[in-house]
Amino acid sequence: MNQIKTYRFKLKPTKVQAQAFAQWLGSCRYVYNLCLDYKKQLYTNHQLSIGKNQMQKELSAIAKDVEWIGCVHSQTLQEVSDRLFKAYDGFFKQGKGFPRFAKRSLYRSFTYKQGVKLHENTCSVQLPKIGKVKYHKSQAVLGSIKTASVVKEADGWYVTLCCEMDIAPLPPATNVVGLDVGITSFVVTSDGQAVDNPKHLYRYHYQLRKVQRSVSRKRKGGSNRRKAALKLARLHLKVRNTRKDFHHKLTTQFIRENQAIVVERLQVQHMVKNHKLAKSISDAGWYQFVQMLEYKSKWYGREFQKVVPNYTSQDCWVCGWRNTDLQLSDREWTCANGHTLDRDVNAAINIRNKGVGHTLSAWESDTDGVQYNGNGRVAQESHSL
């Protein structure tokens, strides 16, 4: 089954190419804000809307008249309008915020819809209207390139390639696991394993504080302040990359070892409203972790299930008794029937038990008659002759 996989490489542009990237980025941001203003004015003054196709025709006319916009690839400009209409869809259909004008610091990429070629033997990527750009080759690229985005980060320029490829599923495993994410332990499994929280932000706390103070002492608008701010941005990028690497390695391990994975459907945006825990929750990156589990499960033929988190910590997984007096500080408790429970392990088992009926029904026919006991492991095997 064909899947979309993303590759990311750091570019090594020449000075002229880097200037072209910056110019294209500024042009795309200008076009985005121009399209947004046009849509808003059209609705405010005439109560009318404009479709995507008509907007792209307007962009073509503008590109012919304005030279510094016309130098941008036509399909890159079309993708700018696609972003705007996607933002409107998010507002009307998903309850997200109304589209806003893009600041220079927030608009950091432009995209080619087609025409990008990769030359792995020379470690270069062919970008239409820009030419061949060298890149740091960290891995081989498989599949056909569908889209390519040039992204500006604190430490330079990157290219992100979205490739369509056939990913072979992993051999069937024999375990169903429930995962309970937390702060003290990053994740606890229904098998009783606990993964320590690396606390990436805390590890770089003193460096971040030192650089942040350096930025604050510099005069606003000065070149020294820009240099210090860039240094701070690079340090934050390092924290982000370290966290992402940890998530990738851990999710890959869970995907390889388990046939089905069950997690809580957490509302992180509401949880961070607790100001005592907001920093720790944001540093843990639960959303990114769950997102990786979800798409890797789809890639490799695993089952992934989200369940409601109600009472997973309060219900005894053995007898079902509910402890309504359980506090956040209670890490271990005993139910009315005498079962002593670790809070996180108990929650992980309840999460697995909530999702096991949904996950097993979807794939148990593909595991050659394997049956499972209450712990989510193999109980017995039956093979047809």
PDB file of C-alpha atoms in Angstrom, residues 23-25 27-28 60 63 68-80 110-114 127-130:
ATOM      1  CA  GLN A  23      13.262  36.931  -1.746  1.00  0.00           C
ATOM      2  CA  TRP A  24      10.838  34.121  -2.607  1.00  0.00           C
ATOM      3  CA  LEU A  25       9.829  33.804   1.027  1.00  0.00           C
ATOM      4  CA  SER A  27       7.143  37.423  -2.037  1.00  0.00           C
ATOM      5  CA  CYS A  28       5.037  34.466  -0.892  1.00  0.00           C
ATOM      6  CA  SER A  60      -1.395  35.028 -12.431  1.00  0.00           C
ATOM      7  CA  ALA A  63       2.619  38.001 -11.314  1.00  0.00           C
ATOM      8  CA  TRP A  68       9.519  40.571  -8.090  1.00  0.00           C
ATOM      9  CA  ILE A  69       6.408  38.392  -7.724  1.00  0.00           C
ATOM     10  CA  GLY A  70       6.691  36.990 -11.247  1.00  0.00           C
ATOM     11  CA  CYS A  71      10.164  35.626 -10.491  1.00  0.00           C
ATOM     12  CA  VAL A  72       8.538  33.088  -8.129  1.00  0.00           C
ATOM     13  CA  HIS A  73       7.494  29.764  -9.657  1.00  0.00           C
ATOM     14  CA  SER A  74       3.808  29.840 -10.693  1.00  0.00           C
ATOM     15  CA  GLN A  75       2.871  26.674  -8.784  1.00  0.00           C
ATOM     16  CA  THR A  76       4.574  28.016  -5.674  1.00  0.00           C
ATOM     17  CA  LEU A  77       2.249  31.024  -5.849  1.00  0.00           C
ATOM     18  CA  GLN A  78      -0.715  28.669  -6.304  1.00  0.00           C
ATOM     19  CA  GLU A  79       0.326  26.837  -3.148  1.00  0.00           C
ATOM     20  CA  VAL A  80       0.214  30.155  -1.268  1.00  0.00           C
ATOM     21  CA  PHE A 110       7.460  27.922   0.300  1.00  0.00           C
ATOM     22  CA  THR A 111       6.443  24.795  -1.624  1.00  0.00           C
ATOM     23  CA  TYR A 112       6.859  23.322  -5.090  1.00  0.00           C
ATOM     24  CA  LYS A 113       3.965  21.149  -6.239  1.00  0.00           C
ATOM     25  CA  GLN A 114       6.065  19.400  -8.873  1.00  0.00           C
ATOM     26  CA  LEU A 127      14.656  23.479  -7.762  1.00  0.00           C
ATOM     27  CA  PRO A 128      12.775  25.113 -10.672  1.00  0.00           C
ATOM     28  CA  LYS A 129      13.810  28.741 -11.330  1.00  0.00           C
ATOM     29  CA  ILE A 130      16.616  28.462  -8.753  1.00  0.00           C
TER      30      ILE A 130
END
